[in-house]
Tab-separated table of C-alpha atoms and ligand atoms in Angstrom:
chain	number	residue	atom	x	y	z
A	9	MET	CA	-191.538	13.851	-104.784
A	10	ILE	CA	-187.792	14.023	-104.181
A	11	GLN	CA	-187.802	17.692	-105.119
A	12	ALA	CA	-190.566	18.329	-102.586
A	13	ARG	CA	-188.518	16.755	-99.840
A	14	TYR	CA	-185.492	18.835	-100.789
A	15	ARG	CA	-187.586	22.022	-100.752
A	16	GLU	CA	-188.812	21.118	-97.304
A	17	PHE	CA	-185.246	20.663	-96.051
A	18	LEU	CA	-184.145	23.867	-97.718
A	19	GLN	CA	-186.915	25.909	-96.156
A	20	ARG	CA	-186.253	24.441	-92.788
A	21	ILE	CA	-182.534	25.172	-92.871
A	22	THR	CA	-183.221	28.687	-94.160
A	23	LYS	CA	-185.664	29.374	-91.373
A	24	GLU	CA	-183.509	27.979	-88.600
A	25	SER	CA	-180.236	29.497	-89.773
A	26	GLY	CA	-181.612	32.932	-90.644
A	27	LEU	CA	-179.506	32.851	-93.816
A	28	GLN	CA	-180.722	33.459	-97.378
A	29	GLU	CA	-182.395	30.548	-99.096
A	30	ASN	CA	-180.226	31.144	-102.195
A	31	ASP	CA	-177.063	30.866	-100.158
A	32	ILE	CA	-178.182	27.711	-98.450
A	33	ASP	CA	-179.185	26.197	-101.773
A	34	LYS	CA	-175.774	27.074	-103.202
A	35	ARG	CA	-173.957	25.712	-100.198
A	36	ILE	CA	-175.858	22.434	-100.385
A	37	LYS	CA	-175.071	22.052	-104.062
A	38	GLN	CA	-171.409	22.809	-103.415
A	39	LYS	CA	-171.405	20.195	-100.684
A	40	GLN	CA	-172.923	17.693	-103.050
A	41	ALA	CA	-170.292	18.508	-105.683
A	42	ALA	CA	-167.487	18.387	-103.113
A	43	LEU	CA	-168.558	14.876	-102.247
A	44	GLY	CA	-168.232	13.898	-105.854
A	45	GLY	CA	-171.956	13.999	-106.524
A	46	LEU	CA	-172.245	10.670	-104.780
A	47	ILE	CA	-175.017	11.768	-102.504
A	48	THR	CA	-178.500	13.106	-103.026
A	49	LEU	CA	-179.329	16.764	-102.523
A	50	GLU	CA	-181.300	15.746	-99.460
A	51	GLY	CA	-178.252	13.998	-98.059
A	52	ALA	CA	-176.110	17.066	-98.722
A	53	ALA	CA	-178.789	19.246	-97.096
A	54	LEU	CA	-178.634	17.178	-93.931
A	55	ILE	CA	-174.877	17.604	-93.755
A	56	VAL	CA	-175.094	21.365	-94.265
A	57	ALA	CA	-177.755	21.524	-91.562
A	58	SER	CA	-175.543	19.671	-89.175
A	59	GLU	CA	-172.569	21.910	-90.054
A	60	LEU	CA	-174.715	24.917	-89.223
A	61	GLY	CA	-175.582	23.338	-85.911
A	62	ILE	CA	-179.229	23.042	-86.824
A	63	LYS	CA	-180.976	20.311	-84.994
A	64	PHE	CA	-183.879	19.037	-86.935
A	65	ASP	CA	-186.489	17.659	-84.582
A	66	MET	CA	-187.475	15.606	-87.483
A	67	GLN	CA	-183.861	14.720	-87.863
A	68	LYS	CA	-185.093	11.251	-88.504
A	69	VAL	CA	-182.950	10.043	-91.319
A	70	LYS	CA	-183.520	7.117	-93.629
A	71	VAL	CA	-180.735	4.574	-93.548
A	72	GLY	CA	-179.995	5.221	-97.214
A	73	GLU	CA	-179.366	8.905	-96.436
A	74	LEU	CA	-176.773	8.383	-93.729
A	75	MET	CA	-173.588	10.319	-94.402
A	76	THR	CA	-170.361	10.251	-92.453
A	77	GLY	CA	-170.162	13.268	-90.182
A	78	MET	CA	-173.856	13.432	-89.341
A	79	ARG	CA	-174.430	13.763	-85.649
A	80	ASN	CA	-177.279	13.407	-83.223
A	81	ILE	CA	-179.560	11.861	-85.731
A	82	ASP	CA	-182.470	9.518	-85.253
A	83	VAL	CA	-183.010	6.424	-87.327
A	84	LEU	CA	-185.917	4.040	-87.314
A	85	GLY	CA	-184.863	0.549	-88.224
A	86	LYS	CA	-185.792	-3.078	-88.047
A	87	VAL	CA	-183.256	-5.441	-86.533
A	88	VAL	CA	-181.863	-7.780	-89.153
A	89	ARG	CA	-179.042	-9.383	-87.244
A	90	VAL	CA	-177.680	-9.234	-83.711
A	91	TYR	CA	-173.967	-9.857	-83.237
A	92	PRO	CA	-172.362	-11.346	-80.151
A	93	VAL	CA	-171.005	-8.822	-77.649
A	94	ARG	CA	-167.249	-8.660	-77.974
A	95	LYS	CA	-164.684	-7.954	-75.296
A	96	TYR	CA	-161.507	-6.048	-75.956
A	97	LYS	CA	-158.551	-4.696	-74.034
A	98	GLN	CA	-158.477	-0.953	-73.616
A	99	ARG	CA	-155.188	0.931	-73.718
A	100	ASN	CA	-155.224	1.260	-69.945
A	101	GLY	CA	-155.389	-2.523	-69.689
A	102	GLU	CA	-159.015	-2.655	-68.609
A	103	GLU	CA	-161.475	-4.774	-70.432
A	104	GLY	CA	-164.091	-3.053	-72.532
A	105	LYS	CA	-167.160	-4.306	-74.316
A	106	ILE	CA	-168.669	-3.489	-77.633
A	107	GLY	CA	-172.086	-4.507	-78.896
A	108	SER	CA	-173.524	-4.303	-82.368
A	109	PHE	CA	-176.491	-5.183	-84.481
A	110	LEU	CA	-177.653	-4.552	-88.001
A	111	VAL	CA	-180.847	-2.604	-88.742
A	112	ALA	CA	-182.531	-1.887	-92.043
A	113	ASP	CA	-185.368	0.120	-93.494
A	114	GLU	CA	-186.672	0.229	-97.049
A	115	THR	CA	-183.666	2.305	-98.188
A	116	GLY	CA	-180.756	0.313	-96.789
A	117	SER	CA	-179.067	-1.302	-93.838
A	118	VAL	CA	-176.508	-0.102	-91.311
A	119	ARG	CA	-174.579	-1.552	-88.428
A	120	ILE	CA	-175.348	-0.029	-85.045
A	121	VAL	CA	-172.348	0.050	-82.726
A	122	LEU	CA	-172.900	0.264	-78.976
A	123	TRP	CA	-170.327	1.584	-76.532
A	124	ASP	CA	-172.529	2.298	-73.536
A	125	THR	CA	-172.843	-0.570	-71.070
A	126	ASN	CA	-176.550	0.147	-70.590
A	127	HIS	CA	-177.104	-0.293	-74.300
A	128	ILE	CA	-174.884	-3.353	-74.487
A	129	SER	CA	-176.858	-4.985	-71.679
A	130	LEU	CA	-179.934	-4.861	-73.949
A	131	ILE	CA	-178.168	-7.330	-76.203
A	132	GLU	CA	-176.886	-9.391	-73.289
A	133	GLU	CA	-180.382	-9.624	-71.844
A	134	ASN	CA	-181.761	-10.605	-75.226
A	135	LYS	CA	-183.935	-7.482	-75.434
A	136	ILE	CA	-182.813	-6.727	-78.974
A	137	LYS	CA	-184.049	-9.417	-81.302
A	138	GLU	CA	-184.412	-9.884	-85.023
A	139	ASN	CA	-187.503	-8.187	-86.497
A	140	ASP	CA	-187.868	-5.789	-83.554
A	141	VAL	CA	-188.238	-2.180	-84.644
A	142	PHE	CA	-186.305	0.479	-82.740
A	143	LEU	CA	-185.933	4.205	-82.882
A	144	ILE	CA	-182.221	4.871	-82.478
A	145	LYS	CA	-181.782	8.378	-81.103
A	146	LYS	CA	-178.860	10.792	-81.109
A	147	ALA	CA	-176.458	8.580	-82.957
A	148	ASP	CA	-173.373	9.634	-84.937
A	149	VAL	CA	-172.419	8.342	-88.352
A	150	ARG	CA	-168.858	7.076	-88.632
A	151	GLY	CA	-166.787	5.207	-91.145
A	152	THR	CA	-165.533	6.066	-94.578
A	153	ASP	CA	-166.318	3.298	-96.993
A	154	ILE	CA	-168.689	1.505	-94.747
A	155	LYS	CA	-170.891	3.697	-92.643
A	156	GLU	CA	-171.816	2.751	-89.118
A	157	LEU	CA	-174.090	4.336	-86.577
A	158	HIS	CA	-172.324	4.794	-83.247
A	159	LEU	CA	-174.175	5.234	-79.983
A	160	GLY	CA	-172.636	6.793	-76.906
A	161	GLY	CA	-174.002	7.701	-73.508
A	162	LYS	CA	-176.198	10.502	-74.889
A	163	SER	CA	-177.886	8.125	-77.324
A	164	ALA	CA	-181.012	6.065	-76.787
A	165	ILE	CA	-182.580	2.930	-78.178
A	166	GLU	CA	-186.372	3.017	-77.989
A	167	ARG	CA	-188.667	0.225	-78.970
A	168	SER	CA	-191.112	1.417	-81.616
A	169	GLU	CA	-194.581	0.306	-82.616
A	170	ASP	CA	-193.955	1.496	-86.166
A	171	LYS	CA	-193.966	-1.166	-88.815
A	172	ILE	CA	-191.250	-1.610	-91.389
A	173	GLU	CA	-192.598	-4.010	-93.984
A	174	LYS	CA	-189.821	-3.918	-96.539
A	175	THR	CA	-186.147	-3.904	-95.740
A	176	LYS	CA	-183.269	-3.481	-98.097
A	177	ILE	CA	-179.957	-5.040	-97.178
A	178	THR	CA	-177.349	-2.907	-98.865
A	179	PHE	CA	-174.363	-4.687	-100.296
A	180	ALA	CA	-171.713	-2.686	-98.557
A	181	LEU	CA	-173.328	-2.936	-95.197
A	182	SER	CA	-174.319	-6.526	-95.051
A	183	SER	CA	-171.457	-8.794	-94.311
A	184	SER	CA	-171.155	-12.388	-95.373
A	185	ARG	CA	-169.717	-15.351	-93.603
A	186	ILE	CA	-166.584	-16.585	-95.292
A	187	SER	CA	-167.934	-20.141	-95.287
A	188	ASP	CA	-170.886	-18.928	-97.427
A	189	LEU	CA	-168.779	-17.190	-100.099
A	190	LYS	CA	-169.215	-18.343	-103.663
A	191	GLU	CA	-167.416	-17.446	-106.864
A	192	ASN	CA	-168.070	-13.873	-108.098
A	193	ASP	CA	-169.817	-12.714	-104.936
A	194	ARG	CA	-169.586	-9.010	-104.275
A	195	THR	CA	-169.867	-8.498	-100.590
A	196	ALA	CA	-168.242	-7.479	-97.342
A	197	VAL	CA	-166.742	-9.706	-94.714
A	198	ARG	CA	-165.753	-8.815	-91.223
A	199	ALA	CA	-162.669	-10.818	-90.442
A	200	THR	CA	-159.290	-10.928	-88.773
A	201	ILE	CA	-155.965	-11.135	-90.572
A	202	VAL	CA	-154.404	-14.408	-89.475
A	203	GLN	CA	-151.440	-14.906	-91.798
A	204	THR	CA	-149.540	-12.596	-94.135
A	205	PHE	CA	-147.140	-13.052	-97.045
A	206	PRO	CA	-144.410	-10.652	-98.157
A	207	ILE	CA	-145.627	-7.621	-100.080
A	208	SER	CA	-144.379	-8.032	-103.637
A	209	PHE	CA	-144.177	-5.590	-106.532
A	210	TYR	CA	-144.976	-6.185	-110.173
A	211	PRO	CA	-144.199	-4.020	-113.229
A	212	SER	CA	-147.266	-2.158	-114.466
A	213	CYS	CA	-147.943	0.226	-117.320
A	214	PRO	CA	-148.060	3.827	-116.053
A	215	GLU	CA	-150.670	4.573	-118.758
A	216	CYS	CA	-153.168	1.767	-118.381
A	217	LYS	CA	-152.050	0.005	-115.171
A	218	LYS	CA	-151.828	-3.364	-116.917
A	219	ARG	CA	-149.188	-5.831	-115.880
A	220	LEU	CA	-146.161	-5.580	-118.195
A	221	ALA	CA	-144.302	-8.378	-119.867
A	222	GLU	CA	-140.542	-8.392	-119.312
A	223	SER	CA	-137.910	-9.355	-121.813
A	224	ASP	CA	-134.178	-8.548	-121.743
A	225	ASP	CA	-134.698	-5.980	-118.981
A	226	LYS	CA	-137.261	-4.174	-121.088
A	227	TYR	CA	-140.931	-3.924	-120.307
A	228	TYR	CA	-143.801	-4.118	-122.751
A	229	CYS	CA	-147.470	-3.188	-122.533
A	230	THR	CA	-149.817	-4.931	-124.962
A	231	THR	CA	-151.377	-1.527	-125.697
A	232	HIS	CA	-148.545	0.953	-125.156
A	233	GLY	CA	-145.524	-0.977	-126.345
A	234	GLU	CA	-142.168	-0.650	-124.658
A	235	ILE	CA	-142.533	1.525	-121.616
A	236	LYS	CA	-140.854	2.398	-118.340
A	237	PRO	CA	-142.660	0.403	-115.662
A	238	LYS	CA	-144.243	1.608	-112.479
A	239	PHE	CA	-143.861	-1.075	-109.824
A	240	LEU	CA	-147.099	-1.666	-107.976
A	241	PRO	CA	-147.607	-3.692	-104.821
A	242	VAL	CA	-149.640	-6.819	-104.311
A	243	PHE	CA	-150.231	-8.284	-100.901
A	244	GLY	CA	-151.652	-11.671	-100.063
A	245	PHE	CA	-152.885	-12.820	-96.670
A	246	TYR	CA	-155.430	-15.045	-94.983
A	247	ILE	CA	-158.508	-13.701	-93.251
A	248	ASP	CA	-160.663	-15.625	-90.832
A	249	ASP	CA	-164.095	-14.851	-89.399
A	250	GLY	CA	-164.630	-17.937	-87.291
A	251	SER	CA	-166.650	-19.702	-89.989
A	252	ALA	CA	-163.726	-20.348	-92.341
A	253	ASN	CA	-160.680	-18.627	-93.747
A	254	ILE	CA	-159.890	-17.441	-97.240
A	255	ARG	CA	-156.873	-16.163	-99.101
A	256	ALA	CA	-157.279	-12.420	-99.662
A	257	VAL	CA	-155.413	-10.150	-102.023
A	258	CYS	CA	-154.942	-6.389	-101.927
A	259	PHE	CA	-153.639	-4.281	-104.776
A	260	PHE	CA	-152.359	-0.711	-104.744
A	261	GLU	CA	-155.450	1.312	-103.819
A	262	SER	CA	-156.890	-1.101	-101.301
A	263	LEU	CA	-153.460	-1.710	-99.802
A	264	LYS	CA	-153.065	2.016	-99.126
A	265	LYS	CA	-156.273	1.844	-97.110
A	266	LEU	CA	-155.334	-1.368	-95.386
A	267	LEU	CA	-151.925	-0.066	-94.271
A	268	ASN	CA	-153.247	3.460	-93.869
A	269	ILE	CA	-150.197	5.018	-95.537
A	270	GLU	CA	-149.535	7.422	-98.376
A	271	GLU	CA	-148.713	6.434	-101.930
A	272	GLU	CA	-144.991	7.364	-101.776
A	273	GLN	CA	-144.554	5.519	-98.516
A	274	LEU	CA	-146.167	2.426	-99.957
A	275	LEU	CA	-144.115	2.471	-103.154
A	276	ALA	CA	-140.944	2.948	-101.122
A	277	LEU	CA	-141.542	-0.414	-99.455
A	278	LYS	CA	-140.248	-2.062	-102.593
A	279	GLU	CA	-136.696	-1.232	-101.485
A	280	ASP	CA	-137.303	-1.534	-97.780
A	281	SER	CA	-138.177	-5.075	-96.816
A	282	LYS	CA	-137.636	-4.387	-93.121
A	283	SER	CA	-140.410	-1.767	-92.947
A	284	SER	CA	-142.486	-3.858	-95.258
A	285	ASP	CA	-142.283	-6.856	-92.932
A	286	GLU	CA	-142.932	-4.728	-89.870
A	287	LEU	CA	-146.041	-3.327	-91.482
A	288	ARG	CA	-147.453	-6.687	-92.434
A	289	ASP	CA	-146.666	-8.086	-88.995
A	290	SER	CA	-148.575	-5.222	-87.440
A	291	LEU	CA	-151.672	-6.339	-89.320
A	292	LEU	CA	-151.741	-9.773	-87.724
A	293	GLY	CA	-154.679	-10.168	-85.417
A	294	GLN	CA	-156.333	-6.973	-86.599
A	295	GLU	CA	-159.971	-6.982	-87.527
A	296	PHE	CA	-161.283	-5.211	-90.613
A	297	MET	CA	-164.459	-4.884	-92.588
A	298	PHE	CA	-163.303	-5.966	-96.038
A	299	GLU	CA	-165.305	-5.125	-99.106
A	300	GLY	CA	-164.570	-6.951	-102.307
A	301	ARG	CA	-165.353	-9.823	-104.600
A	302	THR	CA	-164.482	-13.468	-104.796
A	303	ARG	CA	-162.726	-14.952	-107.776
A	304	ARG	CA	-161.390	-18.347	-108.658
A	305	ASN	CA	-157.610	-18.437	-108.894
A	306	ALA	CA	-157.175	-20.835	-111.808
A	307	LEU	CA	-153.517	-21.468	-111.091
A	308	PHE	CA	-154.091	-22.748	-107.575
A	309	ASN	CA	-157.731	-23.679	-108.101
A	310	ARG	CA	-158.828	-21.848	-104.990
A	311	LEU	CA	-161.299	-19.130	-104.164
A	312	GLU	CA	-159.745	-15.762	-103.339
A	313	PHE	CA	-161.191	-12.554	-101.994
A	314	VAL	CA	-160.024	-9.519	-103.970
A	315	ILE	CA	-160.312	-6.529	-101.686
A	316	ASN	CA	-161.625	-3.158	-102.837
A	317	SER	CA	-161.587	-1.472	-99.515
A	318	ALA	CA	-160.773	-2.197	-95.927
A	319	SER	CA	-162.016	-0.340	-92.863
A	320	ASN	CA	-160.137	-0.973	-89.692
A	321	LEU	CA	-162.331	-1.766	-86.734
A	322	ASP	CA	-159.732	-0.231	-84.475
A	323	ILE	CA	-161.522	-0.203	-81.213
A	324	ASP	CA	-158.938	1.818	-79.320
A	325	LYS	CA	-159.054	4.599	-81.873
A	326	ILE	CA	-162.824	4.829	-81.919
A	327	THR	CA	-163.007	4.736	-78.139
A	328	GLU	CA	-160.499	7.538	-77.947
A	329	GLU	CA	-162.520	9.691	-80.341
A	330	LEU	CA	-165.716	8.990	-78.466
A	331	SER	CA	-164.216	9.852	-75.103
A	332	LYS	CA	-162.913	13.110	-76.531
A	333	GLU	CA	-166.400	13.981	-77.661
A	334	VAL	CA	-167.967	13.390	-74.310
A	335	GLY	CA	-165.058	15.144	-72.586
A	336	LEU	CA	-163.595	12.154	-70.798
A	337	SER	CA	-160.042	12.833	-71.866
B	5	LIG	ZN1	-150.411	0.284	-121.263
């Protein structure tokens, strides 16, 4: 079944590109490998098609096949949640609006982000409601860890008579309210950083990353014995989504993403508290989609959210990219 679908894609790309089927097949497999084998062959085929500028008419993609970089694709989805329209200040000082809702099909769920005022008015006029089915046309996939479908002026939202009986809400794409979080939940929350604490560094084992014990200026790993430590950062802060707030904690990898800096730069903060404080101040008031899990901090007997990844919902940046694409700037 899956093979048949891949063959169909392969033949289509071959026909439309005029290239050899072997070469296309190879290129798709290389693409799949380059992406760490994390996507299906069909998913890789869709990316190669889009790289070759091939527009599938049937470029109707299942939500579970969405890959960052895909453009002008169509997705049929059932509305699972509609979010309030948000206002934001553009760089030029004018007020902008952004609308969003979550759709799902039987393979997954994805957030639809609306930038066009005509589309946003559909939400404002209550014309997009839960359980409605829409064909989203000519949308672009954005986001790294958490994929989103962005709609600009060229895109369309058409009501569909098609039925979607089963929907699958994918972990990474469904966000929880902080007030609903329970111990050991793995989920995503969309929230704003409201308070930060100084970034601190702890001695870790360069071999196994475990926290080291210190004694007489020497450091010991329970597995590797006495060892020269690598100091790794830990950053605590509070996030708030309007329902509640929770203490969040970021370690090395997730902190790189949160601060959007390189490893060396991050490690250098250990000796540079001025930059460190400036960086954490700059995070205040910023909104992110945080993916992670909740754990009980036994010492303080409180629930904490340990972050695996953070995607900045930097509206200015996305707007800028979008306007470039449509030639506005
Ligand atoms: Zn070790």
